[in-house]
PDB file of C-alpha atoms in Angstrom:
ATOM      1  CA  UNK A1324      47.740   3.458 -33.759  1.00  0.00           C
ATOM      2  CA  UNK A1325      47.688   3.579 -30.152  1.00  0.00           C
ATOM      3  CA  UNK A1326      50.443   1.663 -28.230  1.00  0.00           C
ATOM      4  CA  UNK A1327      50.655   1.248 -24.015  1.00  0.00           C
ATOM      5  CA  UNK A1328      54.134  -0.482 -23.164  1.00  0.00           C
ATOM      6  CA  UNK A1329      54.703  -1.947 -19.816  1.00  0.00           C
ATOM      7  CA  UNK A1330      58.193  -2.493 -18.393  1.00  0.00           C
ATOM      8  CA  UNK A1331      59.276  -3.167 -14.795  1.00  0.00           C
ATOM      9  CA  UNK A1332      57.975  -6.408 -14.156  1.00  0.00           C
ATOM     10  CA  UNK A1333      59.339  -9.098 -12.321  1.00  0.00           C
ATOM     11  CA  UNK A1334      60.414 -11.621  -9.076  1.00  0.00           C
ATOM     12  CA  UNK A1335      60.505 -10.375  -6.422  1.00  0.00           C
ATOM     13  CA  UNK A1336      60.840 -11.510  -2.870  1.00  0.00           C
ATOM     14  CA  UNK A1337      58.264 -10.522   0.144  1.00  0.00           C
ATOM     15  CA  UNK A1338      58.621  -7.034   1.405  1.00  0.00           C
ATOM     16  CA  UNK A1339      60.474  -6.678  -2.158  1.00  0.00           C
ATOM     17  CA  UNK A1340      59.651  -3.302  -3.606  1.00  0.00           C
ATOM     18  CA  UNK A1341      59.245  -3.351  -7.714  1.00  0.00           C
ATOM     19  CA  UNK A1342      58.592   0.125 -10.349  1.00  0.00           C
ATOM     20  CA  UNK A1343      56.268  -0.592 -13.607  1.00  0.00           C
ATOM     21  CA  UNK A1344      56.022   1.904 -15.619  1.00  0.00           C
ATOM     22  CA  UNK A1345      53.621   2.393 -19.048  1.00  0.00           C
ATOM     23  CA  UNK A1346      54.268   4.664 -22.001  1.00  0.00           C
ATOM     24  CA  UNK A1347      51.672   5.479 -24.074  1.00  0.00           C
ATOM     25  CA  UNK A1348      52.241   6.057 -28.156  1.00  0.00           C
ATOM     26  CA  UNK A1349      50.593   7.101 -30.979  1.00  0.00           C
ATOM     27  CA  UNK A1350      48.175  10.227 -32.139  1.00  0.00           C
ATOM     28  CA  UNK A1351      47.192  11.426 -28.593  1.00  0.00           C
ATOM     29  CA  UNK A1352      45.228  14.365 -28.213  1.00  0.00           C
ATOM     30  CA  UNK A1353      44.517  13.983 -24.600  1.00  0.00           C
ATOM     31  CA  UNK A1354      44.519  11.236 -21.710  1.00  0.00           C
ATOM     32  CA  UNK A1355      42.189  11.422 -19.121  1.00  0.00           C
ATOM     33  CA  UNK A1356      42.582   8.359 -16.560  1.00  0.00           C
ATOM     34  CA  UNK A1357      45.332   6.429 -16.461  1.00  0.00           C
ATOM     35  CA  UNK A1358      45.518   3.165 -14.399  1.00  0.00           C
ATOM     36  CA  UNK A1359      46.672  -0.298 -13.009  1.00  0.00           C
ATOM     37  CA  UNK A1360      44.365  -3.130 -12.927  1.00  0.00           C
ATOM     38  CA  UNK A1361      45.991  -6.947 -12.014  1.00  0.00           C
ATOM     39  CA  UNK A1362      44.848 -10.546 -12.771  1.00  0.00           C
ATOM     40  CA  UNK A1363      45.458 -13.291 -10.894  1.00  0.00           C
ATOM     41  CA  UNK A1364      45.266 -17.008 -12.036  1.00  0.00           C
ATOM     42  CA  UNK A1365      41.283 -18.009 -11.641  1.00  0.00           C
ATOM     43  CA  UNK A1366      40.794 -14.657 -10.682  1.00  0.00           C
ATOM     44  CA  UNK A1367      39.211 -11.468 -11.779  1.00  0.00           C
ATOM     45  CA  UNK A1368      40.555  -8.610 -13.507  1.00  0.00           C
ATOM     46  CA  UNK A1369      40.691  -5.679 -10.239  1.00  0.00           C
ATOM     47  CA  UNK A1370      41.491  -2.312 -10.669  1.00  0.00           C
ATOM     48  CA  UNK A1371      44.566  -1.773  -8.405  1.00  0.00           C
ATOM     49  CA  UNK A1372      45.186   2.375  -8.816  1.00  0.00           C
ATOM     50  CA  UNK A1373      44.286   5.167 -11.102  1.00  0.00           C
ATOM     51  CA  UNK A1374      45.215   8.877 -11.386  1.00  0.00           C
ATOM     52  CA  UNK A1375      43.325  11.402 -13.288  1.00  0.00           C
ATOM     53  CA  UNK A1376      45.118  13.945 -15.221  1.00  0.00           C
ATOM     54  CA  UNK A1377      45.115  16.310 -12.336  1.00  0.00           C
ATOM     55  CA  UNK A1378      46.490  13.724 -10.367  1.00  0.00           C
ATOM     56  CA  UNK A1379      43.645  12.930  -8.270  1.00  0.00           C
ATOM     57  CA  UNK A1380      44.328   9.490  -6.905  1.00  0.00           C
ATOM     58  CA  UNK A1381      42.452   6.218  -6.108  1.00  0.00           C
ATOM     59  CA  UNK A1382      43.176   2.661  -4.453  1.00  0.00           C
ATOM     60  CA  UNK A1383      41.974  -0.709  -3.898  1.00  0.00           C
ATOM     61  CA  UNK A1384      42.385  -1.151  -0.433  1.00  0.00           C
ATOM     62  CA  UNK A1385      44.288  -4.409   0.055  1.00  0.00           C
ATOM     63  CA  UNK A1386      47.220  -1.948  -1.625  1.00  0.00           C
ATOM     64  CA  UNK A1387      46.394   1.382   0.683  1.00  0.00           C
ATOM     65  CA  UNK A1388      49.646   2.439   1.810  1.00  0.00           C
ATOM     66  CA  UNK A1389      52.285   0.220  -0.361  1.00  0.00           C
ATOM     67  CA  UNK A1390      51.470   1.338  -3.912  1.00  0.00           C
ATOM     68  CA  UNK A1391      52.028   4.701  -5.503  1.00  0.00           C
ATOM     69  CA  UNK A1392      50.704   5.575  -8.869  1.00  0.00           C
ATOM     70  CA  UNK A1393      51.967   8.703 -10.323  1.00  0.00           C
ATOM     71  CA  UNK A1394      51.885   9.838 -13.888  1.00  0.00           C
ATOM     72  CA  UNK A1395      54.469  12.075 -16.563  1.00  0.00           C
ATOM     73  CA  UNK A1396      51.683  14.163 -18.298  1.00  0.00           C
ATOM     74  CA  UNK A1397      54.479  15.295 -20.802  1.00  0.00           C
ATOM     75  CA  UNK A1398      55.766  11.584 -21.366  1.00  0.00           C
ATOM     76  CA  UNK A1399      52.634  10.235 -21.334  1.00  0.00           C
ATOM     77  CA  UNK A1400      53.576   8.056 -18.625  1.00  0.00           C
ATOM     78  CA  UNK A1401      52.049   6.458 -16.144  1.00  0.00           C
ATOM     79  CA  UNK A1402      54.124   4.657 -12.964  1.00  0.00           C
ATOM     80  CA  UNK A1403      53.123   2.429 -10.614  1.00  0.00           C
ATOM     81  CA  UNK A1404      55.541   2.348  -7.234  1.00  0.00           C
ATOM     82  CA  UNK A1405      55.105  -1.100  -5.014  1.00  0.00           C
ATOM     83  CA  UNK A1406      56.430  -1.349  -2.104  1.00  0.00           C
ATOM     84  CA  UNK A1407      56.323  -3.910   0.791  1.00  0.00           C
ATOM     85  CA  UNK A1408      55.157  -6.513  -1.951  1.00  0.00           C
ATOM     86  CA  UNK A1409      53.065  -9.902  -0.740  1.00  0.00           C
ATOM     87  CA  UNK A1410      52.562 -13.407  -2.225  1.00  0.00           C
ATOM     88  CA  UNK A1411      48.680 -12.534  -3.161  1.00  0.00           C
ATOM     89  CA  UNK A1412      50.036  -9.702  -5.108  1.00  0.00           C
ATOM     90  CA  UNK A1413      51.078 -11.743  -7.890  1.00  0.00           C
ATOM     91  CA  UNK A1414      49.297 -11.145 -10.974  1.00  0.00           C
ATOM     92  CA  UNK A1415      49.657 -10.326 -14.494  1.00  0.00           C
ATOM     93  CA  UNK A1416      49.304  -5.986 -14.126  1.00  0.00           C
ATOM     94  CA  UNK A1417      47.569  -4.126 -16.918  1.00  0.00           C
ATOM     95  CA  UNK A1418      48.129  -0.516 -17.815  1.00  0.00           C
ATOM     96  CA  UNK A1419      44.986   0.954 -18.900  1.00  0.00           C
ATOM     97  CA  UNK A1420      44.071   4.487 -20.550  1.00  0.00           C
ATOM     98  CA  UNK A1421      41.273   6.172 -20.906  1.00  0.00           C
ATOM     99  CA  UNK A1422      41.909   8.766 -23.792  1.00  0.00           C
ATOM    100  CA  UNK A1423      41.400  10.862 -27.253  1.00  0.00           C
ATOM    101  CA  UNK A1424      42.719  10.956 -30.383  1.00  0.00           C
ATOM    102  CA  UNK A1425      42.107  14.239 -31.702  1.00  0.00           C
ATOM    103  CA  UNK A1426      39.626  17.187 -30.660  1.00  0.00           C
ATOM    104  CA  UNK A1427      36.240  15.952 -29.962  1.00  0.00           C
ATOM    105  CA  UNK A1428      36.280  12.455 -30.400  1.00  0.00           C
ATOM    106  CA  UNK A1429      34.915  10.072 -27.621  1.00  0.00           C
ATOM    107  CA  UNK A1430      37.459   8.664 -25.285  1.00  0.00           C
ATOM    108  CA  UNK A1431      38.644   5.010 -25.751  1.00  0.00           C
ATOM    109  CA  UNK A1432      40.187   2.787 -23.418  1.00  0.00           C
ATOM    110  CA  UNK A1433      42.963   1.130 -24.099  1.00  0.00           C
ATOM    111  CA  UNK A1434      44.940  -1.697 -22.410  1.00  0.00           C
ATOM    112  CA  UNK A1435      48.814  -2.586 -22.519  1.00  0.00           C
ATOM    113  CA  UNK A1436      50.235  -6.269 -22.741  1.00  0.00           C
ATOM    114  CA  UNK A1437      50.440  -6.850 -19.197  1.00  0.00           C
ATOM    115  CA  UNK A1438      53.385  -7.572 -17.195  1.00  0.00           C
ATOM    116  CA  UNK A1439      54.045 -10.043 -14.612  1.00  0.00           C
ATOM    117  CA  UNK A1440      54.821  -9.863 -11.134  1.00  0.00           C
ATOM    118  CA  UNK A1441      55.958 -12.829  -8.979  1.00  0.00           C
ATOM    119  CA  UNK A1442      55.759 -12.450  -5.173  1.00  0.00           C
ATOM    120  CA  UNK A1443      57.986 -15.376  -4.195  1.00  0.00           C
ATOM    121  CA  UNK A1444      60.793 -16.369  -1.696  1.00  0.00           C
TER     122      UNK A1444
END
């Protein structure tokens, strides 16, 4: 059974910098993309950053420049660095995986529990 643990959650106040991090368990053969999405009350799930396994990068832009994803192929790890931290980036934050479980099965996503993050003075 596949497991994706969050940890690093938290309060935090503005300009606050916080580390989540996400662990991934189980039979893994491979993971492809790894990511961050974020939901905020009444609003959408948004994917905040991704990283492939080669470590090609992506952002949404409202976090261009303050958030650094980076991943521990051998840990099966992914991290998500935040730094100068608003109010509107409070949200519940998702790990996600894309990934298989043996040789030549389809790839699955999978999502962690989510942990929160408070933006608040």
């Amino acid at each position: 059974q596949i497991q994706l643990v969050e940890s690093g959650g938290g309060l935090v106040q503005p300009g606050g910098s916080l580390r989540l991090s996400c662990a991934a368990s189980g039979t893994i053969f491979s993971i492809n993309v790894m990511g961050w999405y974020r939901q905020a009350p009444g609003k959408q799930r948004e994917l905040v950053a991704a990283i492939s396994s080669g470590g090609t990068t992506n952002y949404v832009g409202s976090v261009k420049g303050r958030f650094t994803i980076s991943r521990d192929n051998a840990k099966n790890t992914v991290y998500l660095q935040m730094n100068s931290l608003k109010p509107e980036d409070t949200a519940v934050y998702y790990c996600n995986a894309d990934l298989r479980r043996n040789w030549g099965e389809v790839v699955h996503h999978y999502w962690g529990q989510g942990t929160q993050v408070t933006v608040s003075s």
